[in-house]
mmCIF file of C-alpha atoms and ligand atoms in Angstrom:
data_model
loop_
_atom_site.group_PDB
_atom_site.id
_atom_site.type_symbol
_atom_site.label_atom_id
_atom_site.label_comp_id
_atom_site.label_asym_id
_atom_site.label_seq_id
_atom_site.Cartn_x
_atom_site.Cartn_y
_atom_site.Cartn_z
ATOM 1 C CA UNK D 1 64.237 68.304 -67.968
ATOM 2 C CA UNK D 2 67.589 69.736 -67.379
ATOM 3 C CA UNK D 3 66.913 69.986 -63.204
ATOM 4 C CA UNK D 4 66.952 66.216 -63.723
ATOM 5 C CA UNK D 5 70.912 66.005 -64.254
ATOM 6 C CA UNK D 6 71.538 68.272 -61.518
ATOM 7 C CA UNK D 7 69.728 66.204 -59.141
ATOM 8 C CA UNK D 8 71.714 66.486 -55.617
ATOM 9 C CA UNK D 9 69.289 64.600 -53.231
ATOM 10 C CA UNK D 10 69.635 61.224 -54.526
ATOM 11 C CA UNK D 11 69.354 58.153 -52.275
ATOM 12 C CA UNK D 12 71.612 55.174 -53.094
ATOM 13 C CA UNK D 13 71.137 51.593 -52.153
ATOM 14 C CA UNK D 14 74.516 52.072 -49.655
ATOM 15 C CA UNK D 15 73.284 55.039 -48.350
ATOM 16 C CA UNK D 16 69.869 53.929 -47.721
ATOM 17 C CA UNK D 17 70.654 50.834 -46.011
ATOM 18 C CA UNK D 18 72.813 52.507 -43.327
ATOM 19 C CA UNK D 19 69.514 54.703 -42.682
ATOM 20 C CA UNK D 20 67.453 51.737 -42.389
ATOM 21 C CA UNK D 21 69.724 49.800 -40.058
ATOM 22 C CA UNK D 22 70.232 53.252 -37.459
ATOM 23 C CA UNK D 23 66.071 53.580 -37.817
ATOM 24 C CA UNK D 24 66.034 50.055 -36.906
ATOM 25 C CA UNK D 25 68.243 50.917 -33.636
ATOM 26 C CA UNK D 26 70.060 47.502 -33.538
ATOM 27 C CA UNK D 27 73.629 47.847 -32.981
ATOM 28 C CA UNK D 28 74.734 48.433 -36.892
ATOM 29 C CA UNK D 29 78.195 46.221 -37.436
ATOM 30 C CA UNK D 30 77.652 47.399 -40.948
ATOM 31 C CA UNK D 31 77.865 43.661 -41.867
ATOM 32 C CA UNK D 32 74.460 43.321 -43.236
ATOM 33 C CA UNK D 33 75.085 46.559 -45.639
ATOM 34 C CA UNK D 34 77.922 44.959 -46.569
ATOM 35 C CA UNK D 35 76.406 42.257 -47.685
ATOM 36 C CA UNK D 36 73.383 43.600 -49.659
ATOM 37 C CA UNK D 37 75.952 46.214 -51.277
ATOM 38 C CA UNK D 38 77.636 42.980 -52.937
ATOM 39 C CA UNK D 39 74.608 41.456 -53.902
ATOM 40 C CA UNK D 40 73.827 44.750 -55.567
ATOM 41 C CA UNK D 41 76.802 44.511 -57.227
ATOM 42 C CA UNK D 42 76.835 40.931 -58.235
ATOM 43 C CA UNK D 43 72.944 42.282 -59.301
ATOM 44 C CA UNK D 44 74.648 44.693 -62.199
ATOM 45 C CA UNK D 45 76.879 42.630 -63.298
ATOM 46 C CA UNK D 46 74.445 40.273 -64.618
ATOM 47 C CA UNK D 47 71.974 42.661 -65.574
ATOM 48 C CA UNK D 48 75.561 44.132 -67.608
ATOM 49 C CA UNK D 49 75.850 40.294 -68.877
ATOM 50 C CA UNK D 50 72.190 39.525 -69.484
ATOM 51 C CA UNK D 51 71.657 42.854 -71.254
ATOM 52 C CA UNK D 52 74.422 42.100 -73.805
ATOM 53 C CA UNK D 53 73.958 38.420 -73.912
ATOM 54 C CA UNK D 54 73.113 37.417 -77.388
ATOM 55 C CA UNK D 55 76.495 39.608 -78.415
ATOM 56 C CA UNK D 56 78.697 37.730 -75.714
ATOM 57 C CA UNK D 57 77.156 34.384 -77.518
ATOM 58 C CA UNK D 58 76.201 33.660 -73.837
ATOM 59 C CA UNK D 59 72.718 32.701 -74.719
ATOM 60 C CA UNK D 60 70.868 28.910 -74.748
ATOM 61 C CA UNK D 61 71.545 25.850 -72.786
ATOM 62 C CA UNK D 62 74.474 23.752 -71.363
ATOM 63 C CA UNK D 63 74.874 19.891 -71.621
ATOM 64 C CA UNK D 64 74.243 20.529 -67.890
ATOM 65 C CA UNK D 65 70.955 19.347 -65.798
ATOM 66 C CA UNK D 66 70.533 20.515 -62.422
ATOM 67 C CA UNK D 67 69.682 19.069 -59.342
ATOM 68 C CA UNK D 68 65.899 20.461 -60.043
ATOM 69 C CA UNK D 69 66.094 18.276 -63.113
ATOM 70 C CA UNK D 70 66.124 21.048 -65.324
ATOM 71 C CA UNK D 71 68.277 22.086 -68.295
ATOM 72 C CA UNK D 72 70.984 24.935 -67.043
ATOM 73 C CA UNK D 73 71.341 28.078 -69.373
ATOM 74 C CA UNK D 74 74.813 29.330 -69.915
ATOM 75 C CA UNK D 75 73.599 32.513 -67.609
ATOM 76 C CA UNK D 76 72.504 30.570 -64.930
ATOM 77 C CA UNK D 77 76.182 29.154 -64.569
ATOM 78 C CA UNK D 78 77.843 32.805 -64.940
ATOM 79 C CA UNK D 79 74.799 34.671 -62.919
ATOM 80 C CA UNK D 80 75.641 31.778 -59.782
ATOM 81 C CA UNK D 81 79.698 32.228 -60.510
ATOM 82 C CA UNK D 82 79.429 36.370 -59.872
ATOM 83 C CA UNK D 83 77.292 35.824 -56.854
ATOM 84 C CA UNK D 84 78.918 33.163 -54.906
ATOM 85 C CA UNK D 85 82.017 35.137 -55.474
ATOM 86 C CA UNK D 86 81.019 38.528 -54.533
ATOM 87 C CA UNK D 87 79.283 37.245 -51.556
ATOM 88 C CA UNK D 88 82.201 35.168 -50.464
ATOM 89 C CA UNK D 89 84.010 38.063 -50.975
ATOM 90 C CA UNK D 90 82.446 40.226 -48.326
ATOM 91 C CA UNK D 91 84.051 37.401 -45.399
ATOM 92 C CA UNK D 92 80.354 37.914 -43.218
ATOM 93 C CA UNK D 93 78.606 34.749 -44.961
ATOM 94 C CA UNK D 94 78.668 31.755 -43.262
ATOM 95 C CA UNK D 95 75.831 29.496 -45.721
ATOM 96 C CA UNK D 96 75.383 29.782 -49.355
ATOM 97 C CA UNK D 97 72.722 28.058 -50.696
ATOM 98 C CA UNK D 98 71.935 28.673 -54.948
ATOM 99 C CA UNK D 99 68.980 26.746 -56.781
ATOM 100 C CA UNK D 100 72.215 25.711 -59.062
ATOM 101 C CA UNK D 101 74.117 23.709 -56.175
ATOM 102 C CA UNK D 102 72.953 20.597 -55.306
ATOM 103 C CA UNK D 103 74.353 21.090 -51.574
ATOM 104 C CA UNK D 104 75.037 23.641 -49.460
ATOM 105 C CA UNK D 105 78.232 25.796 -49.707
ATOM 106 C CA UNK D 106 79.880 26.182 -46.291
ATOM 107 C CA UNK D 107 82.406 29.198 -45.728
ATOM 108 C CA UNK D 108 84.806 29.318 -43.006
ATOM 109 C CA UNK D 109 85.213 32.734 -41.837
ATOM 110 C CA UNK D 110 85.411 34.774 -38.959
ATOM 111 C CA UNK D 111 82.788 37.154 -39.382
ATOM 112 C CA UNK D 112 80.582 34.614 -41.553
ATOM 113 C CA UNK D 113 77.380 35.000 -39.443
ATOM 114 C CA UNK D 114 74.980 35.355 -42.321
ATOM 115 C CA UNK D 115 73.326 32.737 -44.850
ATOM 116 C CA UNK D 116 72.385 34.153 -48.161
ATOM 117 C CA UNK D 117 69.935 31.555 -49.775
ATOM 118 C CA UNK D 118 69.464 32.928 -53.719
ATOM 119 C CA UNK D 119 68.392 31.846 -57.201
ATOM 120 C CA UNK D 120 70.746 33.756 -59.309
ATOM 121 C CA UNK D 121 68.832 33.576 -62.339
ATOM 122 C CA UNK D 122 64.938 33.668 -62.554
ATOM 123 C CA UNK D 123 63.192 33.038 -65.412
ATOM 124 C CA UNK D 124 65.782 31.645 -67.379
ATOM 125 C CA UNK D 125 63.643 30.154 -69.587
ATOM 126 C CA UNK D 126 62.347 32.838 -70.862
ATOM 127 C CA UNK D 127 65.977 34.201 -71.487
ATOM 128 C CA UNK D 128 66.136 33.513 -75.405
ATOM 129 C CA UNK D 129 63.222 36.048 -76.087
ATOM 130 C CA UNK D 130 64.272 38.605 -74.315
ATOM 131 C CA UNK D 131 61.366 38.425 -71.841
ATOM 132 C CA UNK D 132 62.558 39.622 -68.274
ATOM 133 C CA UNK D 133 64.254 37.290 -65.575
ATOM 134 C CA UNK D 134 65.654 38.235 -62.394
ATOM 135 C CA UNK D 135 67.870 37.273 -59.416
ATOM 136 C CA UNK D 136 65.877 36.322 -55.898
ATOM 137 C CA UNK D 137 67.684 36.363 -52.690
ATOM 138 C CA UNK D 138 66.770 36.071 -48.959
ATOM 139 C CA UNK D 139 69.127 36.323 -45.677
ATOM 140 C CA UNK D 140 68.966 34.407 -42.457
ATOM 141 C CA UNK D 141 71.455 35.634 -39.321
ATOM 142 C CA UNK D 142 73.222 32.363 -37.905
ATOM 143 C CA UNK D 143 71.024 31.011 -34.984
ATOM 144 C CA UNK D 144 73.955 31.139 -32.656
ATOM 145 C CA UNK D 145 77.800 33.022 -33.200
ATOM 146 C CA UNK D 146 79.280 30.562 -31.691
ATOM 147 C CA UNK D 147 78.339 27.270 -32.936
ATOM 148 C CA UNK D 148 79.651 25.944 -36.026
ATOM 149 C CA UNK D 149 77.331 26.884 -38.836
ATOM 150 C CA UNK D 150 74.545 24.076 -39.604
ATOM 151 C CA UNK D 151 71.929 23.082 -42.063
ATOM 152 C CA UNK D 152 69.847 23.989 -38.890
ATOM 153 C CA UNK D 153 70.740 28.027 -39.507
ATOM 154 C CA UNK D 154 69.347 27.403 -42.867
ATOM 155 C CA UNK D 155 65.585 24.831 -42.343
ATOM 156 C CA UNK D 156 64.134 27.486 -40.660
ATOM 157 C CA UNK D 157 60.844 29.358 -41.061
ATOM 158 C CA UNK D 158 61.108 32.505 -43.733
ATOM 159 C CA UNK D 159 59.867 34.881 -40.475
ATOM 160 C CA UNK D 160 63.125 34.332 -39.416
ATOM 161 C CA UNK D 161 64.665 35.981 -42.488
ATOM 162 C CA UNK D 162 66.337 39.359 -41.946
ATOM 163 C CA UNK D 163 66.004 40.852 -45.269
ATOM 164 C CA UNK D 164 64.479 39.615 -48.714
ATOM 165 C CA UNK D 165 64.389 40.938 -52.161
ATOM 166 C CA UNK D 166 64.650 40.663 -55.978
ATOM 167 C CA UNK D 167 66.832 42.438 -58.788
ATOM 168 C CA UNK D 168 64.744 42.278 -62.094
ATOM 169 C CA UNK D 169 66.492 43.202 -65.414
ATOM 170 C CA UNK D 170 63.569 44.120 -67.413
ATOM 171 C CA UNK D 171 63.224 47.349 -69.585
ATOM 172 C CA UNK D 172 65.462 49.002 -66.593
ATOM 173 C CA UNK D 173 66.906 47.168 -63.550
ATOM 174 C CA UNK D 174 65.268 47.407 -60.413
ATOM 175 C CA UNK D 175 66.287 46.193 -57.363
ATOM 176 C CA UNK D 176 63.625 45.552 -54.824
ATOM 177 C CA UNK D 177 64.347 45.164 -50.996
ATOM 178 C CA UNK D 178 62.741 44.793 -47.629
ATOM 179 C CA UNK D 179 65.109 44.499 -44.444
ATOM 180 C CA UNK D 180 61.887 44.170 -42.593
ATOM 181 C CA UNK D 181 60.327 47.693 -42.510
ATOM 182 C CA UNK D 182 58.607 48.280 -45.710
ATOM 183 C CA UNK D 183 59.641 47.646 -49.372
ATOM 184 C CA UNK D 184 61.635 49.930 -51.133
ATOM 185 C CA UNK D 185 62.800 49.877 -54.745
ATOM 186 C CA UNK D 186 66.180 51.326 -56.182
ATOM 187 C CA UNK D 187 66.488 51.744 -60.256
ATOM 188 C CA UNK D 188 69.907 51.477 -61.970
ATOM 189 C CA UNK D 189 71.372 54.203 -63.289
ATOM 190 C CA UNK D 190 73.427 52.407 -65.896
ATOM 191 C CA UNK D 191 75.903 56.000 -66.091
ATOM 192 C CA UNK D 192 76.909 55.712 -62.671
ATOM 193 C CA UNK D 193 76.483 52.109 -62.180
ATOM 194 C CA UNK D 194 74.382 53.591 -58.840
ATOM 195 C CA UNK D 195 70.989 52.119 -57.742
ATOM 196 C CA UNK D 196 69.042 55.272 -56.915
ATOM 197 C CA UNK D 197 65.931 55.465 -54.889
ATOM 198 C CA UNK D 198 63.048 55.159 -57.268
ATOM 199 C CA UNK D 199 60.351 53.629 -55.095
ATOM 200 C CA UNK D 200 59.598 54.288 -50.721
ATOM 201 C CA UNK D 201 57.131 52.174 -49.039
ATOM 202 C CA UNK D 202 56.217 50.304 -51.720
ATOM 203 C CA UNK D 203 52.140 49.514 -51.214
ATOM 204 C CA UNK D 204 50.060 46.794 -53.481
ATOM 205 C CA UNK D 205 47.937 48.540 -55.582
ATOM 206 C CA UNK D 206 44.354 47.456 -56.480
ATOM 207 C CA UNK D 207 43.822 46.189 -60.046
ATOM 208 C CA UNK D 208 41.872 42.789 -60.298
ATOM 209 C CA UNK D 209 44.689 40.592 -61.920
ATOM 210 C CA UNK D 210 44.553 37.106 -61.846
ATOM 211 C CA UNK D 211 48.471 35.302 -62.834
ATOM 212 C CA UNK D 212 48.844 31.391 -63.112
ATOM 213 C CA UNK D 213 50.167 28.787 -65.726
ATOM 214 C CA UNK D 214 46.425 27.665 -66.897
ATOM 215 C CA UNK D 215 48.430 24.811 -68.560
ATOM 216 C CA UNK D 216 48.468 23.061 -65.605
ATOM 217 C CA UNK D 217 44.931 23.050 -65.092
ATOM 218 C CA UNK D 218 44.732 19.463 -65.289
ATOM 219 C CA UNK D 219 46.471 19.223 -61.617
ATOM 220 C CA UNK D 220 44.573 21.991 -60.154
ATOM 221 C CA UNK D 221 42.841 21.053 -56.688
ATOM 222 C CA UNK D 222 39.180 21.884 -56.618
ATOM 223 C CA UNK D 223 39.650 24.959 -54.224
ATOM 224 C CA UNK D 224 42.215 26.255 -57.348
ATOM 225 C CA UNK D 225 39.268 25.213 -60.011
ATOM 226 C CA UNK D 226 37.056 26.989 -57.785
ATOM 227 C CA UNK D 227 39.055 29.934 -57.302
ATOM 228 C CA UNK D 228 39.655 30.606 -60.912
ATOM 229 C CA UNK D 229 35.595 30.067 -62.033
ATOM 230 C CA UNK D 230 34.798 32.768 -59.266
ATOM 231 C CA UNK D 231 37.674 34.847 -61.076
ATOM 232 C CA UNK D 232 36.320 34.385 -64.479
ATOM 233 C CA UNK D 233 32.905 34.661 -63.922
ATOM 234 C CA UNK D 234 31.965 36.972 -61.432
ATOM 235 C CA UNK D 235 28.651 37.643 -60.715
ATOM 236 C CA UNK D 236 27.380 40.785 -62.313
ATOM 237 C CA UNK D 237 26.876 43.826 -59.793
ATOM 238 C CA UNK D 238 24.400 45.951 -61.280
ATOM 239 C CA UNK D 239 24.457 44.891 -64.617
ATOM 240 C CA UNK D 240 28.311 44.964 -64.704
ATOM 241 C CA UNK D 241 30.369 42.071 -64.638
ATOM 242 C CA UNK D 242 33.886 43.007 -62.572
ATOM 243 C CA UNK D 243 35.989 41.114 -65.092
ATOM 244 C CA UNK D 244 39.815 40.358 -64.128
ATOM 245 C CA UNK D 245 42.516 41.106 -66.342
ATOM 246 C CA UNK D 246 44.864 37.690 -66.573
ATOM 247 C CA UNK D 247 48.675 38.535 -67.078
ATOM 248 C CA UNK D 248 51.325 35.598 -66.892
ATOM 249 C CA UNK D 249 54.838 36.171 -67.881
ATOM 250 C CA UNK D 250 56.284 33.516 -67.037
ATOM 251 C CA UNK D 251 59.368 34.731 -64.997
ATOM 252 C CA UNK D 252 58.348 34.956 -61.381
ATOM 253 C CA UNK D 253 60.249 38.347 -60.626
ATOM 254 C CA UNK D 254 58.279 39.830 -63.262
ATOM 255 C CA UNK D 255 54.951 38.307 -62.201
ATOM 256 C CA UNK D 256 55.745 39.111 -58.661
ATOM 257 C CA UNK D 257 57.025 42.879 -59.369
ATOM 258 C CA UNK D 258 54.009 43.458 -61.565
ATOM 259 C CA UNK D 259 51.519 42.302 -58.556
ATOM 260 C CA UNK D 260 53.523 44.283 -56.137
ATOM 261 C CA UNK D 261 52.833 47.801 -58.266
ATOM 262 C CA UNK D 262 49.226 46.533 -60.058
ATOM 263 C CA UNK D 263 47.958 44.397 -57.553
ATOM 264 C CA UNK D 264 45.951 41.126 -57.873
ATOM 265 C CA UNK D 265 47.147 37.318 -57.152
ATOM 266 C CA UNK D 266 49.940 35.245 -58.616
ATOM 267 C CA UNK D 267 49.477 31.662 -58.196
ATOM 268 C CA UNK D 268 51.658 28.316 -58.895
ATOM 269 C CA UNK D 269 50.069 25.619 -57.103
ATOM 270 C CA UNK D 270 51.323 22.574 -58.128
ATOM 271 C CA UNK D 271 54.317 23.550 -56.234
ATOM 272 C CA UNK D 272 57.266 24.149 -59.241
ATOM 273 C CA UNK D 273 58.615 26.918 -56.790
ATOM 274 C CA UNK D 274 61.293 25.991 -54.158
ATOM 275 C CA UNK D 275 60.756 27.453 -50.804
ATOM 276 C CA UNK D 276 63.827 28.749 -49.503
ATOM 277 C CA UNK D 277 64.908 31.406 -52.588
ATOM 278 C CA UNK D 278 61.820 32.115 -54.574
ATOM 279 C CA UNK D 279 58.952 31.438 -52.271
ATOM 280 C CA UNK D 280 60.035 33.120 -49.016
ATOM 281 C CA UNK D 281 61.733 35.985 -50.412
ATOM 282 C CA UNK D 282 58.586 36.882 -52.658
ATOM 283 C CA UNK D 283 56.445 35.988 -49.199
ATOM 284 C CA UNK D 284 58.171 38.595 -47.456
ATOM 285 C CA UNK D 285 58.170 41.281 -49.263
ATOM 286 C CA UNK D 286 54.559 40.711 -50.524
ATOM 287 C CA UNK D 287 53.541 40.821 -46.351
ATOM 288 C CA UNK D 288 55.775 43.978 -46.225
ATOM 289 C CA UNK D 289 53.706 45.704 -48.860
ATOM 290 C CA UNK D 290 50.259 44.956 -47.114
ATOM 291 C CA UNK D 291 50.116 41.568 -48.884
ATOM 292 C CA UNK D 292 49.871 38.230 -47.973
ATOM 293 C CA UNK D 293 51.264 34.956 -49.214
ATOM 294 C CA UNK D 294 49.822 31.439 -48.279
ATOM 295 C CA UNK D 295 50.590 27.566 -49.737
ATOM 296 C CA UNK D 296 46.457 27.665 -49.997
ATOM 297 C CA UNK D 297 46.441 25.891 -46.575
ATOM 298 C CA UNK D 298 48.787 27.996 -44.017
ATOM 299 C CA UNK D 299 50.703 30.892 -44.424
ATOM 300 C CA UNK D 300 53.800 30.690 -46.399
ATOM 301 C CA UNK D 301 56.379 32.106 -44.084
ATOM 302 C CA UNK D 302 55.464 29.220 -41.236
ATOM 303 C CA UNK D 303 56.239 26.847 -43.517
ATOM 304 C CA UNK D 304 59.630 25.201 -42.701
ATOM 305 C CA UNK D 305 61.557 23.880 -45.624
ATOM 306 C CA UNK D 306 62.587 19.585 -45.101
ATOM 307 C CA UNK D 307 65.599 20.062 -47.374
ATOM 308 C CA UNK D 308 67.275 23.213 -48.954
ATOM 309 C CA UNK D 309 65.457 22.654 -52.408
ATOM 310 C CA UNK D 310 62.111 21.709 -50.903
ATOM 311 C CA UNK D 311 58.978 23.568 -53.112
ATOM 312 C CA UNK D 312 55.471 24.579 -51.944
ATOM 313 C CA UNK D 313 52.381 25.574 -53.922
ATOM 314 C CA UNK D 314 52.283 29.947 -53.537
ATOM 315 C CA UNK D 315 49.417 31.990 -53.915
ATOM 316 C CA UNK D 316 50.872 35.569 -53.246
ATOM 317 C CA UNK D 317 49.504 38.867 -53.664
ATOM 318 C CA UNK D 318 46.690 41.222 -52.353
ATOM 319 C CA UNK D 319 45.068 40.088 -48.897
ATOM 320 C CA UNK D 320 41.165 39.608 -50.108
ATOM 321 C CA UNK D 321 41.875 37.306 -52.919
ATOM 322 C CA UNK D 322 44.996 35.435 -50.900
ATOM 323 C CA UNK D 323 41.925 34.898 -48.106
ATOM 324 C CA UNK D 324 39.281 33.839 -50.575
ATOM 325 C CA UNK D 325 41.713 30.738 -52.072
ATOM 326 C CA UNK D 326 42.535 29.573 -48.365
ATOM 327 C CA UNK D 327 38.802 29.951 -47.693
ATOM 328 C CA UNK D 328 37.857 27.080 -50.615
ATOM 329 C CA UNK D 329 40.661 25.125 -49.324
ATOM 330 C CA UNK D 330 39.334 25.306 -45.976
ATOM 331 C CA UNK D 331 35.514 24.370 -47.841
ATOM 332 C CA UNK D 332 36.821 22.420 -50.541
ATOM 333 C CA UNK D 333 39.942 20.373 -49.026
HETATM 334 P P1 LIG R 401 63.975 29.364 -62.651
HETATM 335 O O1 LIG R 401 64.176 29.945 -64.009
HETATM 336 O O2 LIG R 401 64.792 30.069 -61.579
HETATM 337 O O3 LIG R 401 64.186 27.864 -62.636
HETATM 338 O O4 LIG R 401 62.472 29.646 -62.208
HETATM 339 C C1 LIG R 401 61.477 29.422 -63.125
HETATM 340 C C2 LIG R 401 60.155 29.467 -62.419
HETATM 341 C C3 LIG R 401 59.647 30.882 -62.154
HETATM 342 O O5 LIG R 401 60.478 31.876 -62.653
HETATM 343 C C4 LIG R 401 58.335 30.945 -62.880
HETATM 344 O O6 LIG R 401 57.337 31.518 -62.094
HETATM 345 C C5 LIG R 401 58.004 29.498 -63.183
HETATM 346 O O7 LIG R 401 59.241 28.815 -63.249
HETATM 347 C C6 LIG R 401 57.298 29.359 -64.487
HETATM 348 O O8 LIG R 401 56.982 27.990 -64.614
HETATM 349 P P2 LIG R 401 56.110 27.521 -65.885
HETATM 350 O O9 LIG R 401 56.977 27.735 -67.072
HETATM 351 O O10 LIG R 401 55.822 26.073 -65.574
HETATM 352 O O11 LIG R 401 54.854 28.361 -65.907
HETATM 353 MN MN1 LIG R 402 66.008 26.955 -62.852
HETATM 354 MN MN1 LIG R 403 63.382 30.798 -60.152
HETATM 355 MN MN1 LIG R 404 66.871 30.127 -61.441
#
């Protein structure tokens, strides 16, 4: 209705962030709302780019393959250019490390005490049909100030990140955060280029949902088989049989946004998704929200990462049916 337009309280991303970090009562050097500011940024300028991308004839593949021996879309190369950029702009990151560099980038700068570990582009191969991708990001604080900045500040356990999140351009653009107090969700207003505060304290809901590539089947473990039998066919409680609902898109910011809201489990296990950017990230936020995230056999924020594109098998989502996987590896393994 018309009181819409005139709305005064709105909360925006900046705004909201700078109330989080005096809640949090660490001394606020403003750096780290700095930083997620640019990533917001770098956040709607691809959603500007991917939203207009068949008309920019920025859509399909390059003659490039990465170093996750996979065929790199023409967004994936502009959606890493923005971000490095913006967040090299901001002078506070020391580590930059993108699914779409084979190594490492390494800033020198004087207030450089963060590492920003991202996949710029999510989903991308879903891009084509117009199904929704996304940008992951997580950020670590350099272990020490004064020590030159290491591949040790980055091969460290995702419960040492400091803030996690995802930016999903699906039928609006959303940009989900936790800096470690809850998950909160901010929705583009594409007028004022603002990311308002659309969703506080953002809980799992409850809806039996089970998510997974069933075309991998073939390499499932037996606790996975085992899982997915009990999911399909669960015995009937007074005449009724609980049924799940499956749902797999395909991109895992949308799979992962729709268990956050819905509820129910998202599952790769024959471990496609690299640690640092899309597993840890997603882990956090999903413990944030009264979830839980596991590789089946420990719990996925523990897990330290042996190289920067190491991957683990993920089984994220609401606690009971996270539990009830480990529990049939723990039978089954
Ligand atoms: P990316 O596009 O960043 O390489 O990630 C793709 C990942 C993830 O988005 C999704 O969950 C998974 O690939 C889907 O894999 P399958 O197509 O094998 O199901
Ligand atoms: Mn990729
Ligand atoms: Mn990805
Ligand atoms: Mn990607």
């Amino acid at each position: 209705g018309h009181s819409e337009e005139l709305r005064t309280d709105i909360v925006t991303l900046t705004t909201h962030i700078i109330a989080e970090q005096q809640k949090s009562g660490k001394p606020a050097t403003g750096d780290m709302s700095l930083l997620l500011s640019s990533i917001g940024s770098a956040c709607k300028w691809i959603s500007n780019v991917v939203r207009k991308a068949e008309l920019l004839k920025v859509i399909g593949a390059t003659a490039i393959t990465n170093v996750q021996a996979e065929t790199v879309q023409k967004l994936d190369v502009l959606s890493n250019e923005i971000f490095i950029n913006l967040i090299k702009g901001t002078g506070r990151a020391a580590i930059l490390v993108s699914e779409e560099n084979d190594e490492a980038i390494f800033i020198e700068s004087e207030r450089g005490h963060y590492i920003v570990v991202f996949d710029p582009l999510d989903g991308s191969s879903n891009i084509d049909c117009g199904v929704s991708v996304g940008t992951i990001f997580g950020i670590y604080h350099v272990l020490d100030r004064s020590a030159k900045p290491s591949l040790k500040d980055v091969l460290r356990p995702g419960t040492e990140m400091v803030a996690g999140g995802y930016c999903m351009y699906g039928s609006s653009t959303i940009m989900v955060l936790t800096t470690g107090d809850g998950v909160d969700g901010f929705t583009l207003d594409p007028n004022t280029g603002e990311f308002l505060l659309t969703h506080q304290k953002i809980k799992l809901g409850k809806k039996k949902i089970y998510s997974i590539n069933e075309g991998n089947s073939h390499a499932f473990d037996k606790a996975v088989k085992a899982y997915l039998d009990s999911v399909k066919f669960p015995p009937a409680v007074n005449g009724k049989v609980p049924a799940y609902t499956a749902r797999y898109v395909g991109s895992m910011v949308g799979d992962v946004h729709r268990t956050l809201l819905y509820g129910g489990i998202f599952m790769y296990p024959t471990g496609k998704l690299r640690i640092l950017y899309e597993c840890f990230p997603m882990a956090m936020l999903m413990e944030q929200a009264g979830g839980k995230a596991s590789t089946g056999r420990k719990r996925m924020l523990e897990v330290v990462p042996e190289s920067i594109h190491s991957r683990a098998p993920i089984f994220l989502g609401t606690a009971a049916e996270v539990d009830a996987v480990e529990a049939l590896y723990k039978k089954l393994d």
